[in-house]
PDB file of C-alpha atoms in Angstrom:
ATOM      1  CA  UNK A   1      10.445  -4.134   3.606  1.00 42.00           C
ATOM      2  CA  UNK A   2       7.259  -4.895   1.471  1.00 48.00           C
ATOM      3  CA  UNK A   3       4.037  -3.674   2.011  1.00 80.00           C
ATOM      4  CA  UNK A   4       2.962   0.027   1.333  1.00 90.00           C
ATOM      5  CA  UNK A   5       5.037   3.171   1.904  1.00 96.00           C
ATOM      6  CA  UNK A   6       4.066   6.760   2.402  1.00 98.00           C
ATOM      7  CA  UNK A   7       6.556   9.324   0.919  1.00 98.00           C
ATOM      8  CA  UNK A   8       6.150  12.706   2.596  1.00 98.00           C
ATOM      9  CA  UNK A   9       8.238  15.491   1.301  1.00 97.00           C
ATOM     10  CA  UNK A  10       7.740  19.039   2.716  1.00 96.00           C
ATOM     11  CA  UNK A  11       9.238  22.436   2.718  1.00 94.00           C
ATOM     12  CA  UNK A  12       8.822  22.358   6.734  1.00 94.00           C
ATOM     13  CA  UNK A  13       9.727  26.232   6.912  1.00 94.00           C
ATOM     14  CA  UNK A  14       9.175  25.560   9.633  1.00 96.00           C
ATOM     15  CA  UNK A  15       7.380  22.192  10.743  1.00 97.00           C
ATOM     16  CA  UNK A  16       4.221  22.720  12.503  1.00 96.00           C
ATOM     17  CA  UNK A  17       1.812  20.743  14.673  1.00 96.00           C
ATOM     18  CA  UNK A  18       0.117  20.032  11.357  1.00 95.00           C
ATOM     19  CA  UNK A  19       3.228  18.322  10.149  1.00 96.00           C
ATOM     20  CA  UNK A  20       3.443  16.334  13.179  1.00 97.00           C
ATOM     21  CA  UNK A  21      -0.256  15.225  12.938  1.00 96.00           C
ATOM     22  CA  UNK A  22       0.102  14.168   9.205  1.00 96.00           C
ATOM     23  CA  UNK A  23       3.230  11.997  10.406  1.00 98.00           C
ATOM     24  CA  UNK A  24       1.197  10.463  13.234  1.00 97.00           C
ATOM     25  CA  UNK A  25      -1.605   9.742  11.166  1.00 96.00           C
ATOM     26  CA  UNK A  26       0.253   8.210   8.306  1.00 97.00           C
ATOM     27  CA  UNK A  27       2.002   5.821  10.755  1.00 97.00           C
ATOM     28  CA  UNK A  28      -1.404   4.417  11.601  1.00 96.00           C
ATOM     29  CA  UNK A  29      -2.006   3.596   7.784  1.00 95.00           C
ATOM     30  CA  UNK A  30       1.386   2.801   6.282  1.00 96.00           C
ATOM     31  CA  UNK A  31       4.022   0.154   7.137  1.00 95.00           C
ATOM     32  CA  UNK A  32       6.677   2.921   6.906  1.00 96.00           C
ATOM     33  CA  UNK A  33       6.449   6.738   6.359  1.00 98.00           C
ATOM     34  CA  UNK A  34       9.486   8.329   4.811  1.00 98.00           C
ATOM     35  CA  UNK A  35       9.848  12.134   5.330  1.00 98.00           C
ATOM     36  CA  UNK A  36      12.286  14.653   3.957  1.00 98.00           C
ATOM     37  CA  UNK A  37      12.607  18.311   3.437  1.00 98.00           C
ATOM     38  CA  UNK A  38      12.874  19.689  -0.011  1.00 96.00           C
ATOM     39  CA  UNK A  39      13.087  23.033  -1.743  1.00 92.00           C
ATOM     40  CA  UNK A  40       9.860  23.642  -3.632  1.00 85.00           C
ATOM     41  CA  UNK A  41      10.755  25.402  -6.862  1.00 82.00           C
ATOM     42  CA  UNK A  42       7.485  27.510  -6.500  1.00 81.00           C
ATOM     43  CA  UNK A  43       8.315  28.752  -3.013  1.00 83.00           C
ATOM     44  CA  UNK A  44      10.803  31.188  -1.458  1.00 85.00           C
ATOM     45  CA  UNK A  45      12.286  29.560   1.644  1.00 89.00           C
ATOM     46  CA  UNK A  46      12.979  31.595   4.687  1.00 91.00           C
ATOM     47  CA  UNK A  47      15.691  29.106   6.013  1.00 93.00           C
ATOM     48  CA  UNK A  48      18.384  26.966   4.188  1.00 94.00           C
ATOM     49  CA  UNK A  49      17.255  23.623   3.645  1.00 96.00           C
ATOM     50  CA  UNK A  50      19.995  22.140   6.057  1.00 96.00           C
ATOM     51  CA  UNK A  51      18.427  23.998   8.982  1.00 96.00           C
ATOM     52  CA  UNK A  52      14.664  23.023   8.054  1.00 96.00           C
ATOM     53  CA  UNK A  53      16.025  19.304   7.734  1.00 97.00           C
ATOM     54  CA  UNK A  54      17.554  19.479  11.261  1.00 97.00           C
ATOM     55  CA  UNK A  55      14.195  20.656  12.415  1.00 98.00           C
ATOM     56  CA  UNK A  56      12.056  18.087  10.733  1.00 98.00           C
ATOM     57  CA  UNK A  57      14.582  15.141  11.911  1.00 98.00           C
ATOM     58  CA  UNK A  58      14.422  16.632  15.372  1.00 98.00           C
ATOM     59  CA  UNK A  59      10.562  16.427  15.225  1.00 98.00           C
ATOM     60  CA  UNK A  60      10.607  12.893  13.950  1.00 98.00           C
ATOM     61  CA  UNK A  61      13.004  11.720  16.464  1.00 98.00           C
ATOM     62  CA  UNK A  62      10.922  13.150  19.209  1.00 97.00           C
ATOM     63  CA  UNK A  63       7.893  11.168  17.935  1.00 97.00           C
ATOM     64  CA  UNK A  64       9.792   8.041  18.701  1.00 97.00           C
ATOM     65  CA  UNK A  65       7.917   6.028  16.171  1.00 98.00           C
ATOM     66  CA  UNK A  66       9.479   3.236  14.313  1.00 98.00           C
ATOM     67  CA  UNK A  67       7.266   3.419  11.567  1.00 97.00           C
ATOM     68  CA  UNK A  68       8.328   7.153  10.773  1.00 98.00           C
ATOM     69  CA  UNK A  69      11.639   7.604   9.305  1.00 98.00           C
ATOM     70  CA  UNK A  70      13.510  10.738   8.324  1.00 98.00           C
ATOM     71  CA  UNK A  71      15.730  10.411   5.200  1.00 98.00           C
ATOM     72  CA  UNK A  72      17.054  13.512   3.711  1.00 98.00           C
ATOM     73  CA  UNK A  73      18.806  11.283   0.947  1.00 98.00           C
ATOM     74  CA  UNK A  74      15.393  11.050  -0.881  1.00 97.00           C
ATOM     75  CA  UNK A  75      15.225  14.880  -1.260  1.00 97.00           C
ATOM     76  CA  UNK A  76      14.934  16.526  -4.588  1.00 96.00           C
ATOM     77  CA  UNK A  77      13.032  19.523  -5.611  1.00 93.00           C
ATOM     78  CA  UNK A  78      11.445  17.357  -8.154  1.00 95.00           C
ATOM     79  CA  UNK A  79       9.036  14.648  -7.016  1.00 95.00           C
ATOM     80  CA  UNK A  80      10.146  12.322  -9.820  1.00 96.00           C
ATOM     81  CA  UNK A  81      13.556  12.287  -8.401  1.00 96.00           C
ATOM     82  CA  UNK A  82      12.542  11.822  -4.786  1.00 97.00           C
ATOM     83  CA  UNK A  83      10.457   8.770  -5.898  1.00 96.00           C
ATOM     84  CA  UNK A  84      13.432   7.253  -7.846  1.00 95.00           C
ATOM     85  CA  UNK A  85      15.713   7.829  -4.869  1.00 96.00           C
ATOM     86  CA  UNK A  86      13.122   6.124  -2.547  1.00 96.00           C
ATOM     87  CA  UNK A  87      12.767   3.023  -4.957  1.00 94.00           C
ATOM     88  CA  UNK A  88      16.543   2.664  -4.805  1.00 94.00           C
ATOM     89  CA  UNK A  89      16.737   2.514  -1.035  1.00 95.00           C
ATOM     90  CA  UNK A  90      13.506   0.879   0.013  1.00 93.00           C
ATOM     91  CA  UNK A  91      11.643  -2.441  -0.880  1.00 86.00           C
ATOM     92  CA  UNK A  92       7.934  -2.074  -0.947  1.00 88.00           C
ATOM     93  CA  UNK A  93       4.890  -3.240  -2.848  1.00 81.00           C
ATOM     94  CA  UNK A  94       3.530   0.324  -3.413  1.00 92.00           C
ATOM     95  CA  UNK A  95       4.279   3.908  -2.600  1.00 96.00           C
ATOM     96  CA  UNK A  96       1.834   6.664  -1.778  1.00 97.00           C
ATOM     97  CA  UNK A  97       3.097  10.076  -2.488  1.00 98.00           C
ATOM     98  CA  UNK A  98       1.421  12.302   0.301  1.00 98.00           C
ATOM     99  CA  UNK A  99       0.371  15.664  -0.748  1.00 96.00           C
ATOM    100  CA  UNK A 100      -2.016  18.302   0.685  1.00 93.00           C
ATOM    101  CA  UNK A 101      -5.307  19.384  -0.995  1.00 93.00           C
ATOM    102  CA  UNK A 102      -3.861  22.902  -1.381  1.00 90.00           C
ATOM    103  CA  UNK A 103      -1.236  21.570  -3.800  1.00 91.00           C
ATOM    104  CA  UNK A 104      -2.763  18.687  -5.773  1.00 95.00           C
ATOM    105  CA  UNK A 105      -4.073  20.697  -8.551  1.00 94.00           C
ATOM    106  CA  UNK A 106      -0.227  21.515  -9.196  1.00 94.00           C
ATOM    107  CA  UNK A 107       0.857  18.109  -9.980  1.00 95.00           C
ATOM    108  CA  UNK A 108      -0.488  18.387 -13.385  1.00 96.00           C
ATOM    109  CA  UNK A 109       2.482  20.832 -14.230  1.00 94.00           C
ATOM    110  CA  UNK A 110       4.994  18.732 -12.465  1.00 94.00           C
ATOM    111  CA  UNK A 111       8.199  17.748 -14.086  1.00 93.00           C
ATOM    112  CA  UNK A 112       7.717  14.090 -15.744  1.00 96.00           C
ATOM    113  CA  UNK A 113       3.890  14.108 -14.424  1.00 97.00           C
ATOM    114  CA  UNK A 114       3.282  11.308 -16.858  1.00 96.00           C
ATOM    115  CA  UNK A 115       6.018   9.226 -15.372  1.00 96.00           C
ATOM    116  CA  UNK A 116       4.949   9.920 -11.881  1.00 97.00           C
ATOM    117  CA  UNK A 117       1.444   8.813 -12.095  1.00 97.00           C
ATOM    118  CA  UNK A 118       2.553   5.532 -13.275  1.00 96.00           C
ATOM    119  CA  UNK A 119       5.101   5.088 -10.435  1.00 95.00           C
ATOM    120  CA  UNK A 120       2.900   6.196  -7.276  1.00 97.00           C
ATOM    121  CA  UNK A 121      -0.424   6.574  -5.900  1.00 97.00           C
ATOM    122  CA  UNK A 122      -1.344   9.942  -4.275  1.00 98.00           C
ATOM    123  CA  UNK A 123      -2.458  10.179  -0.844  1.00 97.00           C
ATOM    124  CA  UNK A 124      -4.348  13.628  -0.443  1.00 97.00           C
ATOM    125  CA  UNK A 125      -4.627  15.092   2.873  1.00 94.00           C
ATOM    126  CA  UNK A 126      -7.528  17.697   3.163  1.00 92.00           C
ATOM    127  CA  UNK A 127      -6.540  20.911   4.408  1.00 87.00           C
ATOM    128  CA  UNK A 128      -9.142  22.964   6.333  1.00 84.00           C
ATOM    129  CA  UNK A 129     -10.539  25.381   3.769  1.00 84.00           C
ATOM    130  CA  UNK A 130      -8.754  23.757   0.930  1.00 87.00           C
ATOM    131  CA  UNK A 131     -11.266  21.111  -0.659  1.00 90.00           C
ATOM    132  CA  UNK A 132     -10.428  19.139  -3.826  1.00 94.00           C
ATOM    133  CA  UNK A 133     -12.679  20.950  -6.232  1.00 93.00           C
ATOM    134  CA  UNK A 134     -14.652  19.106  -8.974  1.00 95.00           C
ATOM    135  CA  UNK A 135     -12.512  20.424 -11.754  1.00 95.00           C
ATOM    136  CA  UNK A 136      -9.322  19.077 -10.079  1.00 96.00           C
ATOM    137  CA  UNK A 137     -11.164  15.499  -9.461  1.00 96.00           C
ATOM    138  CA  UNK A 138     -12.130  15.523 -13.241  1.00 97.00           C
ATOM    139  CA  UNK A 139      -8.640  15.978 -14.161  1.00 96.00           C
ATOM    140  CA  UNK A 140      -7.262  13.514 -11.852  1.00 97.00           C
ATOM    141  CA  UNK A 141      -9.762  10.860 -13.213  1.00 96.00           C
ATOM    142  CA  UNK A 142      -8.901  12.069 -16.977  1.00 97.00           C
ATOM    143  CA  UNK A 143      -5.236  11.383 -16.473  1.00 97.00           C
ATOM    144  CA  UNK A 144      -5.866   8.141 -14.727  1.00 97.00           C
ATOM    145  CA  UNK A 145      -4.209   9.378 -11.515  1.00 97.00           C
ATOM    146  CA  UNK A 146      -4.390   6.678  -8.645  1.00 97.00           C
ATOM    147  CA  UNK A 147      -5.349   8.618  -5.643  1.00 97.00           C
ATOM    148  CA  UNK A 148      -7.168   8.341  -2.175  1.00 96.00           C
ATOM    149  CA  UNK A 149      -8.444  11.367  -0.339  1.00 96.00           C
ATOM    150  CA  UNK A 150      -7.815  11.067   3.374  1.00 95.00           C
ATOM    151  CA  UNK A 151     -10.753  11.559   5.799  1.00 90.00           C
ATOM    152  CA  UNK A 152      -8.337  12.702   8.606  1.00 87.00           C
ATOM    153  CA  UNK A 153      -8.623  16.219   9.841  1.00 82.00           C
ATOM    154  CA  UNK A 154      -5.554  18.284   9.616  1.00 87.00           C
ATOM    155  CA  UNK A 155      -5.386  21.529  11.736  1.00 84.00           C
ATOM    156  CA  UNK A 156      -5.437  24.555   9.540  1.00 85.00           C
ATOM    157  CA  UNK A 157      -1.844  25.738  10.467  1.00 89.00           C
ATOM    158  CA  UNK A 158       0.754  26.394   7.881  1.00 89.00           C
ATOM    159  CA  UNK A 159       4.458  27.313   8.105  1.00 92.00           C
ATOM    160  CA  UNK A 160       3.637  30.598   6.260  1.00 90.00           C
ATOM    161  CA  UNK A 161       0.987  31.604   8.679  1.00 88.00           C
ATOM    162  CA  UNK A 162       3.797  30.805  11.538  1.00 92.00           C
ATOM    163  CA  UNK A 163       6.431  33.047   9.753  1.00 91.00           C
ATOM    164  CA  UNK A 164       3.723  35.787   9.651  1.00 89.00           C
ATOM    165  CA  UNK A 165       2.523  35.752  13.265  1.00 89.00           C
ATOM    166  CA  UNK A 166       5.007  33.890  15.238  1.00 89.00           C
ATOM    167  CA  UNK A 167       2.294  31.815  17.023  1.00 91.00           C
ATOM    168  CA  UNK A 168       4.541  29.310  18.917  1.00 94.00           C
ATOM    169  CA  UNK A 169       1.547  27.221  19.918  1.00 93.00           C
ATOM    170  CA  UNK A 170       1.365  26.215  16.169  1.00 94.00           C
ATOM    171  CA  UNK A 171       5.001  24.491  16.531  1.00 95.00           C
ATOM    172  CA  UNK A 172       5.604  21.145  18.078  1.00 96.00           C
ATOM    173  CA  UNK A 173       6.899  21.565  21.614  1.00 95.00           C
ATOM    174  CA  UNK A 174      10.148  19.851  20.526  1.00 95.00           C
ATOM    175  CA  UNK A 175      10.824  22.473  18.321  1.00 96.00           C
ATOM    176  CA  UNK A 176       9.952  25.728  20.170  1.00 95.00           C
ATOM    177  CA  UNK A 177      13.050  26.106  22.179  1.00 94.00           C
ATOM    178  CA  UNK A 178      15.457  25.482  19.280  1.00 95.00           C
ATOM    179  CA  UNK A 179      13.431  27.900  17.157  1.00 95.00           C
ATOM    180  CA  UNK A 180      13.535  30.707  19.904  1.00 93.00           C
ATOM    181  CA  UNK A 181      17.081  30.046  21.352  1.00 94.00           C
ATOM    182  CA  UNK A 182      18.566  30.407  17.604  1.00 93.00           C
ATOM    183  CA  UNK A 183      16.242  33.351  16.518  1.00 92.00           C
ATOM    184  CA  UNK A 184      15.333  31.401  13.507  1.00 93.00           C
ATOM    185  CA  UNK A 185      12.271  33.156  12.441  1.00 89.00           C
ATOM    186  CA  UNK A 186      12.690  36.426  14.121  1.00 79.00           C
ATOM    187  CA  UNK A 187      13.410  38.446  10.947  1.00 57.00           C
ATOM    188  CA  UNK A 188      10.797  37.116   8.523  1.00 47.00           C
TER     189      UNK A 188
END
């Protein structure tokens, strides 16, 4: 394929309108955006990864954008493994690993951090209320992490907030009926 690819892994528990906005915006910047669901080793997930994957896949199919691809084969709880799998499947000039500003300070503790920062650039989305603080910026520079902070505004909507208040307006319309019909988040 060539050019630049965005790799966007997410817990998607469930996918929200913020996930949708991120995917849409990435498709305007990158030749291809590859998204998948993973189990974050630091989170407790409400639903099994197979259900969350089907929700994200449905969201992406409904976007009907050839520059956004769902590929669960690249999924791993470890970023280094997802990057490796992505490189085995796709040809590209560079890869940008997409991460929210609320999670960027965690990368310094990731498995194989030193290897990851040689393999990818980080594309940081600013979540409302979660700026990248000066200490994190200094650490990124000290470790020579290649990164870009996006100027795109992402709604302050999280999956965990949806699980707490069941505000269906925070979900993409393509998922509301599926989630309601199957009572997917009723007991959380």
